[in-house]
mmCIF file of C-alpha atoms and ligand atoms in Angstrom:
data_model
loop_
_atom_site.group_PDB
_atom_site.id
_atom_site.type_symbol
_atom_site.label_atom_id
_atom_site.label_comp_id
_atom_site.label_asym_id
_atom_site.label_seq_id
_atom_site.Cartn_x
_atom_site.Cartn_y
_atom_site.Cartn_z
ATOM 1 C CA UNK A 196 -19.268 42.807 70.670
ATOM 2 C CA UNK A 197 -18.263 43.064 66.150
ATOM 3 C CA UNK A 198 -20.474 41.096 64.123
ATOM 4 C CA UNK A 199 -19.779 41.196 60.169
ATOM 5 C CA UNK A 200 -23.265 40.668 58.483
ATOM 6 C CA UNK A 201 -23.850 39.605 54.485
ATOM 7 C CA UNK A 202 -26.945 40.414 52.416
ATOM 8 C CA UNK A 203 -27.669 38.921 49.127
ATOM 9 C CA UNK A 204 -31.603 38.411 49.545
ATOM 10 C CA UNK A 205 -32.447 40.540 45.993
ATOM 11 C CA UNK A 206 -30.062 42.569 43.567
ATOM 12 C CA UNK A 207 -27.468 43.777 46.519
ATOM 13 C CA UNK A 208 -24.326 41.904 47.117
ATOM 14 C CA UNK A 209 -23.557 43.553 50.420
ATOM 15 C CA UNK A 210 -21.450 43.545 53.643
ATOM 16 C CA UNK A 211 -21.646 45.495 56.946
ATOM 17 C CA UNK A 212 -19.752 45.903 60.333
ATOM 18 C CA UNK A 213 -21.298 46.667 63.083
ATOM 19 C CA UNK A 214 -20.332 46.825 66.682
ATOM 20 C CA UNK A 215 -22.485 46.580 69.984
ATOM 21 C CA UNK A 216 -25.723 47.037 67.330
ATOM 22 C CA UNK A 217 -25.036 51.158 67.242
ATOM 23 C CA UNK A 218 -21.652 51.935 65.700
ATOM 24 C CA UNK A 219 -21.280 51.540 61.857
ATOM 25 C CA UNK A 220 -17.525 50.598 60.815
ATOM 26 C CA UNK A 221 -18.340 49.262 57.407
ATOM 27 C CA UNK A 222 -21.218 49.015 54.875
ATOM 28 C CA UNK A 223 -19.976 47.999 51.198
ATOM 29 C CA UNK A 224 -22.729 47.136 48.489
ATOM 30 C CA UNK A 225 -22.390 46.358 45.443
ATOM 31 C CA UNK A 226 -25.639 46.756 43.806
ATOM 32 C CA UNK A 227 -26.563 44.587 40.078
ATOM 33 C CA UNK A 228 -29.437 47.227 39.036
ATOM 34 C CA UNK A 229 -27.616 48.464 35.889
ATOM 35 C CA UNK A 230 -27.794 44.854 34.760
ATOM 36 C CA UNK A 231 -31.462 44.634 35.314
ATOM 37 C CA UNK A 232 -32.906 47.892 34.147
ATOM 38 C CA UNK A 233 -33.321 46.809 30.764
ATOM 39 C CA UNK A 234 -35.798 44.427 31.951
ATOM 40 C CA UNK A 235 -37.842 46.689 34.037
ATOM 41 C CA UNK A 236 -36.847 44.488 37.202
ATOM 42 C CA UNK A 237 -34.735 41.845 38.909
ATOM 43 C CA UNK A 238 -34.257 39.019 36.695
ATOM 44 C CA UNK A 239 -33.345 36.441 39.494
ATOM 45 C CA UNK A 240 -30.801 34.336 37.616
ATOM 46 C CA UNK A 241 -28.949 37.527 36.508
ATOM 47 C CA UNK A 242 -28.960 38.621 40.278
ATOM 48 C CA UNK A 243 -27.753 34.758 41.943
ATOM 49 C CA UNK A 244 -24.897 35.360 39.206
ATOM 50 C CA UNK A 245 -23.672 38.902 40.025
ATOM 51 C CA UNK A 246 -23.892 37.846 43.697
ATOM 52 C CA UNK A 247 -21.111 34.559 42.952
ATOM 53 C CA UNK A 248 -18.944 37.296 41.666
ATOM 54 C CA UNK A 249 -19.349 40.034 44.374
ATOM 55 C CA UNK A 250 -19.617 38.618 47.432
ATOM 56 C CA UNK A 251 -15.650 37.781 48.200
ATOM 57 C CA UNK A 252 -14.796 41.233 47.090
ATOM 58 C CA UNK A 253 -17.684 43.103 48.922
ATOM 59 C CA UNK A 254 -16.706 41.079 52.461
ATOM 60 C CA UNK A 255 -12.903 42.275 51.834
ATOM 61 C CA UNK A 256 -13.721 45.916 51.172
ATOM 62 C CA UNK A 257 -15.803 46.018 54.275
ATOM 63 C CA UNK A 258 -12.783 44.251 56.588
ATOM 64 C CA UNK A 259 -10.778 47.244 54.589
ATOM 65 C CA UNK A 260 -12.885 49.948 54.902
ATOM 66 C CA UNK A 261 -13.286 48.777 58.972
ATOM 67 C CA UNK A 262 -9.518 48.430 58.906
ATOM 68 C CA UNK A 263 -10.205 44.965 61.148
ATOM 69 C CA UNK A 264 -9.042 41.312 60.413
ATOM 70 C CA UNK A 265 -10.871 37.984 60.905
ATOM 71 C CA UNK A 266 -9.569 38.206 64.371
ATOM 72 C CA UNK A 267 -10.987 41.215 65.189
ATOM 73 C CA UNK A 268 -14.651 39.772 63.764
ATOM 74 C CA UNK A 269 -17.009 38.253 67.168
ATOM 75 C CA UNK A 270 -19.424 36.782 64.863
ATOM 76 C CA UNK A 271 -20.957 36.367 61.807
ATOM 77 C CA UNK A 272 -25.039 37.218 60.755
ATOM 78 C CA UNK A 273 -26.492 36.197 57.405
ATOM 79 C CA UNK A 274 -29.795 36.871 55.677
ATOM 80 C CA UNK A 275 -31.315 33.651 55.155
ATOM 81 C CA UNK A 276 -34.948 35.026 54.070
ATOM 82 C CA UNK A 277 -37.087 36.041 52.469
ATOM 83 C CA UNK A 278 -35.674 36.852 49.539
ATOM 84 C CA UNK A 279 -34.760 35.443 46.313
ATOM 85 C CA UNK A 280 -33.964 31.547 46.705
ATOM 86 C CA UNK A 281 -30.630 31.604 44.413
ATOM 87 C CA UNK A 282 -29.715 34.993 45.684
ATOM 88 C CA UNK A 283 -30.211 33.761 49.286
ATOM 89 C CA UNK A 284 -28.342 30.892 48.808
ATOM 90 C CA UNK A 285 -24.989 32.716 47.427
ATOM 91 C CA UNK A 286 -24.603 34.988 50.992
ATOM 92 C CA UNK A 287 -25.738 31.761 53.208
ATOM 93 C CA UNK A 288 -22.907 29.265 51.436
ATOM 94 C CA UNK A 289 -20.509 32.504 52.004
ATOM 95 C CA UNK A 290 -21.786 32.787 55.448
ATOM 96 C CA UNK A 291 -21.997 29.122 56.488
ATOM 97 C CA UNK A 292 -18.152 28.694 54.998
ATOM 98 C CA UNK A 293 -16.375 31.374 56.501
ATOM 99 C CA UNK A 294 -18.120 30.637 60.054
ATOM 100 C CA UNK A 295 -16.365 26.829 59.822
ATOM 101 C CA UNK A 296 -12.985 28.095 58.219
ATOM 102 C CA UNK A 297 -12.748 31.200 60.720
ATOM 103 C CA UNK A 298 -14.719 29.546 63.819
ATOM 104 C CA UNK A 299 -17.103 32.400 64.522
ATOM 105 C CA UNK A 300 -20.668 31.655 65.979
ATOM 106 C CA UNK A 301 -23.247 32.527 63.226
ATOM 107 C CA UNK A 302 -26.574 34.094 63.315
ATOM 108 C CA UNK A 303 -29.402 33.395 60.772
ATOM 109 C CA UNK A 304 -31.006 37.045 59.951
ATOM 110 C CA UNK A 305 -35.016 37.685 58.959
ATOM 111 C CA UNK A 306 -34.739 40.455 56.069
ATOM 112 C CA UNK A 307 -37.216 42.422 57.187
ATOM 113 C CA UNK A 308 -36.694 42.497 61.207
ATOM 114 C CA UNK A 309 -33.012 44.081 59.598
ATOM 115 C CA UNK A 310 -34.701 46.622 58.035
ATOM 116 C CA UNK A 311 -35.684 47.989 61.321
ATOM 117 C CA UNK A 312 -32.624 47.373 63.208
ATOM 118 C CA UNK A 313 -30.874 49.929 60.460
ATOM 119 C CA UNK A 314 -32.637 52.456 62.843
ATOM 120 C CA UNK A 315 -30.395 51.479 65.644
ATOM 121 C CA UNK A 316 -27.166 52.535 64.117
ATOM 122 C CA UNK A 317 -26.404 55.812 65.799
ATOM 123 C CA UNK A 318 -22.708 56.439 65.173
ATOM 124 C CA UNK A 319 -20.075 56.205 62.584
ATOM 125 C CA UNK A 320 -16.893 57.607 61.612
ATOM 126 C CA UNK A 321 -17.397 56.979 58.142
ATOM 127 C CA UNK A 322 -18.109 60.055 55.732
ATOM 128 C CA UNK A 323 -21.396 61.014 54.358
ATOM 129 C CA UNK A 324 -23.771 59.548 56.760
ATOM 130 C CA UNK A 325 -26.789 61.101 58.619
ATOM 131 C CA UNK A 326 -27.851 59.041 61.105
ATOM 132 C CA UNK A 327 -30.475 59.513 64.128
ATOM 133 C CA UNK A 328 -29.297 60.794 66.918
ATOM 134 C CA UNK A 329 -30.696 57.987 69.768
ATOM 135 C CA UNK A 330 -31.896 54.634 68.823
ATOM 136 C CA UNK A 331 -35.881 53.738 68.910
ATOM 137 C CA UNK A 332 -37.408 53.688 72.342
ATOM 138 C CA UNK A 333 -39.958 50.730 73.363
ATOM 139 C CA UNK A 334 -42.503 49.978 72.196
ATOM 140 C CA UNK A 335 -41.786 50.841 69.375
ATOM 141 C CA UNK A 336 -44.139 51.124 65.775
ATOM 142 C CA UNK A 337 -42.219 49.580 62.832
ATOM 143 C CA UNK A 338 -43.471 50.740 59.135
ATOM 144 C CA UNK A 339 -41.296 48.284 56.898
ATOM 145 C CA UNK A 340 -41.823 49.466 53.185
ATOM 146 C CA UNK A 341 -39.841 48.279 50.237
ATOM 147 C CA UNK A 342 -40.026 46.689 46.609
ATOM 148 C CA UNK A 343 -40.529 43.193 48.492
ATOM 149 C CA UNK A 344 -42.340 44.182 51.965
ATOM 150 C CA UNK A 345 -44.910 46.303 52.906
ATOM 151 C CA UNK A 346 -45.573 45.706 56.915
ATOM 152 C CA UNK A 347 -46.391 47.362 59.855
ATOM 153 C CA UNK A 348 -44.946 45.732 63.130
ATOM 154 C CA UNK A 349 -45.332 46.675 66.936
ATOM 155 C CA UNK A 350 -41.954 46.033 68.841
ATOM 156 C CA UNK A 351 -42.414 45.585 72.562
ATOM 157 C CA UNK A 352 -38.860 45.027 72.939
ATOM 158 C CA UNK A 353 -36.000 43.113 71.344
ATOM 159 C CA UNK A 354 -37.287 39.674 70.126
ATOM 160 C CA UNK A 355 -40.616 40.206 71.421
ATOM 161 C CA UNK A 356 -43.004 41.734 68.580
ATOM 162 C CA UNK A 357 -46.528 41.411 66.753
ATOM 163 C CA UNK A 358 -46.765 41.997 63.233
ATOM 164 C CA UNK A 359 -49.960 43.895 62.888
ATOM 165 C CA UNK A 360 -50.173 43.592 59.649
ATOM 166 C CA UNK A 361 -49.325 43.201 55.825
ATOM 167 C CA UNK A 362 -49.322 43.142 52.011
ATOM 168 C CA UNK A 363 -51.825 40.651 50.294
ATOM 169 C CA UNK A 364 -50.499 40.681 47.242
ATOM 170 C CA UNK A 365 -47.698 43.464 45.693
ATOM 171 C CA UNK A 366 -45.316 45.357 47.988
ATOM 172 C CA UNK A 367 -45.647 49.244 48.114
ATOM 173 C CA UNK A 368 -42.366 49.503 46.222
ATOM 174 C CA UNK A 369 -43.358 46.999 43.581
ATOM 175 C CA UNK A 370 -46.376 49.193 42.742
ATOM 176 C CA UNK A 371 -44.314 52.060 42.143
ATOM 177 C CA UNK A 372 -41.745 49.961 40.032
ATOM 178 C CA UNK A 373 -45.075 48.677 37.975
ATOM 179 C CA UNK A 374 -46.756 51.857 37.413
ATOM 180 C CA UNK A 375 -43.144 52.989 36.575
ATOM 181 C CA UNK A 376 -43.565 50.236 33.671
ATOM 182 C CA UNK A 377 -47.021 51.447 32.479
ATOM 183 C CA UNK A 378 -46.001 55.175 32.144
ATOM 184 C CA UNK A 379 -42.123 54.074 30.252
ATOM 185 C CA UNK A 380 -40.064 55.831 33.368
ATOM 186 C CA UNK A 381 -36.978 53.598 34.475
ATOM 187 C CA UNK A 382 -36.668 51.019 36.817
ATOM 188 C CA UNK A 383 -36.669 51.444 39.845
ATOM 189 C CA UNK A 384 -39.738 53.303 40.166
ATOM 190 C CA UNK A 385 -39.620 54.915 43.372
ATOM 191 C CA UNK A 386 -37.657 57.452 42.616
ATOM 192 C CA UNK A 387 -38.583 57.943 38.599
ATOM 193 C CA UNK A 388 -42.439 58.562 39.628
ATOM 194 C CA UNK A 389 -41.230 60.544 42.604
ATOM 195 C CA UNK A 390 -39.613 62.894 40.322
ATOM 196 C CA UNK A 391 -42.215 62.888 37.659
ATOM 197 C CA UNK A 392 -45.137 63.319 40.392
ATOM 198 C CA UNK A 393 -43.136 66.762 40.969
ATOM 199 C CA UNK A 394 -44.778 68.090 37.706
ATOM 200 C CA UNK A 395 -48.308 66.862 38.244
ATOM 201 C CA UNK A 396 -51.269 67.352 40.109
ATOM 202 C CA UNK A 397 -51.862 64.678 42.837
ATOM 203 C CA UNK A 398 -55.708 65.725 42.748
ATOM 204 C CA UNK A 399 -56.192 65.413 38.887
ATOM 205 C CA UNK A 400 -58.274 62.715 39.284
ATOM 206 C CA UNK A 401 -59.383 60.136 41.744
ATOM 207 C CA UNK A 402 -57.819 56.569 42.451
ATOM 208 C CA UNK A 403 -59.284 53.959 44.657
ATOM 209 C CA UNK A 404 -57.709 52.716 47.947
ATOM 210 C CA UNK A 405 -58.014 49.112 49.046
ATOM 211 C CA UNK A 406 -60.129 48.433 51.985
ATOM 212 C CA UNK A 407 -58.857 45.794 54.149
ATOM 213 C CA UNK A 408 -61.185 44.008 56.376
ATOM 214 C CA UNK A 409 -59.830 40.758 57.798
ATOM 215 C CA UNK A 410 -58.025 40.896 60.734
ATOM 216 C CA UNK A 411 -55.540 38.334 61.222
ATOM 217 C CA UNK A 412 -55.475 36.376 64.315
ATOM 218 C CA UNK A 413 -52.300 37.664 65.731
ATOM 219 C CA UNK A 414 -53.958 41.258 66.082
ATOM 220 C CA UNK A 415 -56.893 39.793 67.481
ATOM 221 C CA UNK A 416 -55.050 38.141 70.457
ATOM 222 C CA UNK A 417 -53.116 41.197 70.772
ATOM 223 C CA UNK A 418 -56.329 43.145 71.239
ATOM 224 C CA UNK A 419 -57.901 40.568 73.534
ATOM 225 C CA UNK A 420 -55.111 40.664 76.018
ATOM 226 C CA UNK A 421 -54.929 44.784 76.164
ATOM 227 C CA UNK A 422 -59.252 44.823 75.846
ATOM 228 C CA UNK A 423 -59.159 43.786 80.121
ATOM 229 C CA UNK A 424 -57.223 47.150 80.254
ATOM 230 C CA UNK A 425 -58.750 49.269 78.286
ATOM 231 C CA UNK A 426 -61.992 48.189 76.626
ATOM 232 C CA UNK A 427 -63.718 51.076 75.405
ATOM 233 C CA UNK A 428 -60.385 52.329 73.751
ATOM 234 C CA UNK A 429 -60.047 48.923 71.875
ATOM 235 C CA UNK A 430 -63.760 48.719 70.833
ATOM 236 C CA UNK A 431 -63.127 51.840 68.743
ATOM 237 C CA UNK A 432 -60.359 49.743 66.669
ATOM 238 C CA UNK A 433 -61.418 45.996 67.043
ATOM 239 C CA UNK A 434 -62.540 46.330 63.196
ATOM 240 C CA UNK A 435 -59.271 47.889 61.976
ATOM 241 C CA UNK A 436 -57.130 45.564 59.783
ATOM 242 C CA UNK A 437 -53.523 46.583 59.469
ATOM 243 C CA UNK A 438 -53.560 44.669 55.993
ATOM 244 C CA UNK A 439 -52.417 46.370 52.857
ATOM 245 C CA UNK A 440 -53.170 45.966 49.172
ATOM 246 C CA UNK A 441 -51.738 47.438 46.090
ATOM 247 C CA UNK A 442 -52.428 45.415 43.106
ATOM 248 C CA UNK A 443 -55.843 46.937 42.717
ATOM 249 C CA UNK A 444 -54.269 50.380 42.619
ATOM 250 C CA UNK A 445 -51.741 49.323 39.967
ATOM 251 C CA UNK A 446 -54.728 48.371 37.844
ATOM 252 C CA UNK A 447 -56.790 50.870 38.501
ATOM 253 C CA UNK A 448 -53.561 53.380 37.192
ATOM 254 C CA UNK A 449 -53.443 50.956 33.750
ATOM 255 C CA UNK A 450 -57.672 51.804 33.401
ATOM 256 C CA UNK A 451 -57.216 55.122 34.069
ATOM 257 C CA UNK A 452 -54.083 55.368 31.593
ATOM 258 C CA UNK A 453 -55.869 53.682 28.703
ATOM 259 C CA UNK A 454 -58.654 56.052 29.470
ATOM 260 C CA UNK A 455 -56.792 58.889 29.297
ATOM 261 C CA UNK A 456 -55.733 57.730 25.640
ATOM 262 C CA UNK A 457 -59.252 57.435 24.483
ATOM 263 C CA UNK A 458 -58.696 53.246 24.476
ATOM 264 C CA UNK A 459 -60.638 50.490 26.765
ATOM 265 C CA UNK A 460 -58.571 47.779 28.817
ATOM 266 C CA UNK A 461 -57.683 45.928 26.000
ATOM 267 C CA UNK A 462 -55.044 48.497 24.921
ATOM 268 C CA UNK A 463 -51.671 47.070 25.304
ATOM 269 C CA UNK A 464 -49.865 48.379 28.198
ATOM 270 C CA UNK A 465 -46.957 48.300 26.254
ATOM 271 C CA UNK A 466 -47.943 50.966 24.234
ATOM 272 C CA UNK A 467 -48.996 53.462 26.777
ATOM 273 C CA UNK A 468 -45.622 54.980 27.238
ATOM 274 C CA UNK A 469 -45.922 56.432 23.503
ATOM 275 C CA UNK A 470 -49.510 57.393 23.790
ATOM 276 C CA UNK A 471 -49.301 59.172 27.049
ATOM 277 C CA UNK A 472 -48.280 63.036 26.445
ATOM 278 C CA UNK A 473 -45.965 64.196 29.513
ATOM 279 C CA UNK A 474 -48.519 66.209 31.376
ATOM 280 C CA UNK A 475 -50.430 63.101 31.617
ATOM 281 C CA UNK A 476 -47.721 61.380 32.793
ATOM 282 C CA UNK A 477 -46.828 63.687 35.397
ATOM 283 C CA UNK A 478 -50.669 63.754 36.567
ATOM 284 C CA UNK A 479 -50.930 59.714 36.949
ATOM 285 C CA UNK A 480 -47.843 59.710 38.686
ATOM 286 C CA UNK A 481 -48.617 62.768 41.335
ATOM 287 C CA UNK A 482 -52.083 61.056 41.784
ATOM 288 C CA UNK A 483 -50.491 57.614 42.226
ATOM 289 C CA UNK A 484 -48.161 58.227 44.748
ATOM 290 C CA UNK A 485 -50.412 60.348 46.686
ATOM 291 C CA UNK A 486 -52.972 57.489 47.206
ATOM 292 C CA UNK A 487 -50.056 54.838 47.123
ATOM 293 C CA UNK A 488 -48.489 56.709 49.947
ATOM 294 C CA UNK A 489 -51.499 57.979 51.883
ATOM 295 C CA UNK A 490 -52.811 54.154 51.930
ATOM 296 C CA UNK A 491 -49.309 53.010 53.930
ATOM 297 C CA UNK A 492 -49.664 56.401 56.151
ATOM 298 C CA UNK A 493 -53.210 55.959 57.393
ATOM 299 C CA UNK A 494 -52.244 52.464 58.578
ATOM 300 C CA UNK A 495 -49.371 53.960 60.442
ATOM 301 C CA UNK A 496 -51.802 56.646 62.036
ATOM 302 C CA UNK A 497 -54.027 54.057 62.760
ATOM 303 C CA UNK A 498 -52.198 51.967 64.677
ATOM 304 C CA UNK A 499 -49.989 54.831 66.601
ATOM 305 C CA UNK A 500 -53.353 55.864 67.784
ATOM 306 C CA UNK A 501 -54.036 52.537 68.748
ATOM 307 C CA UNK A 502 -51.061 51.198 70.663
ATOM 308 C CA UNK A 503 -49.624 54.700 71.339
ATOM 309 C CA UNK A 504 -45.674 53.479 70.976
ATOM 310 C CA UNK A 505 -42.997 55.812 72.510
ATOM 311 C CA UNK A 506 -41.401 55.825 68.826
ATOM 312 C CA UNK A 507 -42.033 55.255 65.208
ATOM 313 C CA UNK A 508 -39.170 53.950 62.632
ATOM 314 C CA UNK A 509 -39.666 54.014 58.705
ATOM 315 C CA UNK A 510 -37.655 50.790 57.157
ATOM 316 C CA UNK A 511 -36.953 49.798 53.598
ATOM 317 C CA UNK A 512 -35.982 51.474 50.264
ATOM 318 C CA UNK A 513 -39.477 53.734 50.181
ATOM 319 C CA UNK A 514 -38.733 55.374 53.486
ATOM 320 C CA UNK A 515 -36.509 56.900 50.982
ATOM 321 C CA UNK A 516 -39.519 58.763 49.577
ATOM 322 C CA UNK A 517 -39.950 62.570 50.252
ATOM 323 C CA UNK A 518 -43.530 62.295 49.751
ATOM 324 C CA UNK A 519 -44.219 59.577 52.743
ATOM 325 C CA UNK A 520 -41.693 61.641 54.994
ATOM 326 C CA UNK A 521 -43.866 64.666 54.206
ATOM 327 C CA UNK A 522 -47.200 63.130 54.729
ATOM 328 C CA UNK A 523 -45.860 61.547 57.808
ATOM 329 C CA UNK A 524 -44.522 65.176 59.281
ATOM 330 C CA UNK A 525 -48.038 66.163 58.127
ATOM 331 C CA UNK A 526 -50.194 63.765 60.369
ATOM 332 C CA UNK A 527 -47.816 61.968 62.685
ATOM 333 C CA UNK A 528 -48.030 64.075 66.197
ATOM 334 C CA UNK A 529 -44.599 62.354 66.566
ATOM 335 C CA UNK A 530 -41.033 63.088 65.151
ATOM 336 C CA UNK A 531 -39.697 60.028 63.170
ATOM 337 C CA UNK A 532 -35.754 60.155 63.165
ATOM 338 C CA UNK A 533 -34.620 58.806 59.687
ATOM 339 C CA UNK A 534 -31.593 56.904 59.123
ATOM 340 C CA UNK A 535 -29.406 57.798 56.058
ATOM 341 C CA UNK A 536 -30.890 56.095 52.679
ATOM 342 C CA UNK A 537 -28.007 54.083 52.612
ATOM 343 C CA UNK A 538 -29.363 52.346 55.407
ATOM 344 C CA UNK A 539 -32.521 52.065 54.129
ATOM 345 C CA UNK A 540 -32.154 49.939 50.960
ATOM 346 C CA UNK A 541 -30.738 46.853 51.477
ATOM 347 C CA UNK A 542 -27.111 46.442 53.089
ATOM 348 C CA UNK A 543 -25.453 44.174 55.205
ATOM 349 C CA UNK A 544 -24.919 46.764 57.997
ATOM 350 C CA UNK A 545 -28.351 46.222 59.082
ATOM 351 C CA UNK A 546 -27.838 42.377 59.296
ATOM 352 C CA UNK A 547 -24.501 43.291 61.184
ATOM 353 C CA UNK A 548 -26.782 45.905 63.459
ATOM 354 C CA UNK A 549 -29.538 42.757 64.151
ATOM 355 C CA UNK A 550 -26.793 40.051 64.969
ATOM 356 C CA UNK A 551 -25.098 42.135 67.596
ATOM 357 C CA UNK A 552 -28.599 42.349 69.517
ATOM 358 C CA UNK A 553 -28.982 38.623 68.907
ATOM 359 C CA UNK A 554 -25.470 38.016 70.050
ATOM 360 C CA UNK A 555 -26.016 40.321 73.205
ATOM 361 C CA UNK A 556 -29.447 38.909 74.246
ATOM 362 C CA UNK A 557 -28.140 35.376 73.857
ATOM 363 C CA UNK A 558 -30.523 34.152 70.991
ATOM 364 C CA UNK A 559 -29.529 30.997 69.028
ATOM 365 C CA UNK A 560 -26.902 30.462 67.099
ATOM 366 C CA UNK A 561 -27.173 28.638 63.544
ATOM 367 C CA UNK A 562 -25.551 25.831 62.659
ATOM 368 C CA UNK A 563 -23.155 26.385 59.792
ATOM 369 C CA UNK A 564 -23.217 22.985 58.697
ATOM 370 C CA UNK A 565 -27.006 22.742 57.763
ATOM 371 C CA UNK A 566 -28.626 26.499 57.848
ATOM 372 C CA UNK A 567 -31.158 26.582 54.800
ATOM 373 C CA UNK A 568 -32.376 29.705 53.155
ATOM 374 C CA UNK A 569 -35.850 30.540 53.707
ATOM 375 C CA UNK A 570 -37.281 32.642 50.604
ATOM 376 C CA UNK A 571 -40.792 32.656 51.909
ATOM 377 C CA UNK A 572 -39.623 33.811 55.521
ATOM 378 C CA UNK A 573 -42.423 35.873 56.969
ATOM 379 C CA UNK A 574 -41.903 38.161 60.357
HETATM 380 O O1 KG4 B 855 -35.139 47.877 50.664
HETATM 381 P P1 KG4 B 855 -35.264 47.782 49.056
HETATM 382 O O2 KG4 B 855 -33.814 48.520 48.465
HETATM 383 O O3 KG4 B 855 -35.165 46.680 48.792
HETATM 384 C C1 KG4 B 855 -36.057 45.474 48.953
HETATM 385 O O4 KG4 B 855 -35.848 45.165 50.125
HETATM 386 O O5 KG4 B 855 -36.920 45.325 48.166
HETATM 387 O O6 KG4 B 855 -36.505 48.517 48.378
HETATM 388 C C2 KG4 B 855 -36.316 48.963 46.778
HETATM 389 C C3 KG4 B 855 -37.493 49.844 46.840
HETATM 390 C C4 KG4 B 855 -37.889 49.837 45.157
HETATM 391 O O7 KG4 B 855 -39.467 49.227 44.811
HETATM 392 C C5 KG4 B 855 -37.946 51.204 44.844
HETATM 393 O O8 KG4 B 855 -39.134 51.564 43.569
HETATM 394 C C6 KG4 B 855 -38.499 51.942 46.538
HETATM 395 O O9 KG4 B 855 -37.797 51.005 46.999
HETATM 396 N N1 KG4 B 855 -37.442 53.060 46.600
HETATM 397 C C7 KG4 B 855 -38.357 54.096 46.457
HETATM 398 C C8 KG4 B 855 -37.945 55.379 46.378
HETATM 399 N N2 KG4 B 855 -36.429 54.610 46.697
HETATM 400 C C9 KG4 B 855 -36.453 53.441 46.547
HETATM 401 N N3 KG4 B 855 -40.195 54.375 46.633
HETATM 402 C C10 KG4 B 855 -40.420 55.553 46.510
HETATM 403 N N4 KG4 B 855 -39.674 56.681 46.856
HETATM 404 C C11 KG4 B 855 -38.267 56.791 46.298
HETATM 405 N N5 KG4 B 855 -37.536 57.834 46.642
HETATM 406 ZN ZN1 ZN B 856 -34.817 45.069 51.608
#
């Protein structure tokens, strides 16, 4: 079973080809990031225009890389949400057209689920990939952390999972991007804040962690089912929410930066990069990074204790963060097998991998005449 996956939900135009959900045959990615750097974030119109230019070359590049023709492809998978509307449209229209012309089944893919499936890819003959030696075992706790998403999900099996919690405002990567802007560091913020943090003191001052209390109904149901079996255990966790919030942390960084330069909240944030010295920037980066990552790791540890999964996977762009990896290693009593950073950030291979499992598990196909985008699709 060979599936070609198309991804265009944000600023990457990508096409990957995967066999049986586990073997990577091609991973072609064109990023329009360079066009967005000057704006400090992705500009939707610019991204959509770039997808139009890149989509056909990227698909052809993937086929070439895999040394395959359309005759070898068993199906097409495409991200139809969540993401930027104009960006998603380009990938979905390309996939629909190809499914009709090449007469292939079409699979509609949820972008956030696809991030998790990047971890099922364990083999490739392509150069420069470091992959996990084995696929995740169920039940599997998945932490998805990227510029657009912060989710914690418990997978009991393929296509049988519960979303334990998610961000109620900014995603964690988005918080990195916004703090980078406050400090005058380049976009994307994850790597640039991470680099500045290396020169700072992560305990120079304190920042608040958001306390989320509302327990979502799906999690309540899951706990109700479990409480028959392990009532004592469930009581301990009944009040815990796995939702995240990062907008307050970003505001706290802004206020602290303004105070550091002797100003109040009326001081314009765009003047901060010049007003702060390098040592102050490094300390802010280090404290922010520690607290943001701790917030995510605290929840992952709690979920691990509550649900005792057989494996844990980390997905999305922020999975590349050395600080996240360090904190998880220190605090989680289980080894995590990370996938290659090229499969953590947006790519078509993760879409193809999930497409393979959909095909193998007889999941419904999408209608190539009518598949629509869903920019606000949730897990
Ligand atoms: O998964 P991704 O490529 O795109 C989305 O689906 O959002 O994630 C991009 C995000 C950006 O916010 C970027 O700042 C963050 O991942 N990121 C990192 C690192 N590398 C990328 N965050 C922390 N540390 C990193 N090393
Ligand atoms: Zn993503």
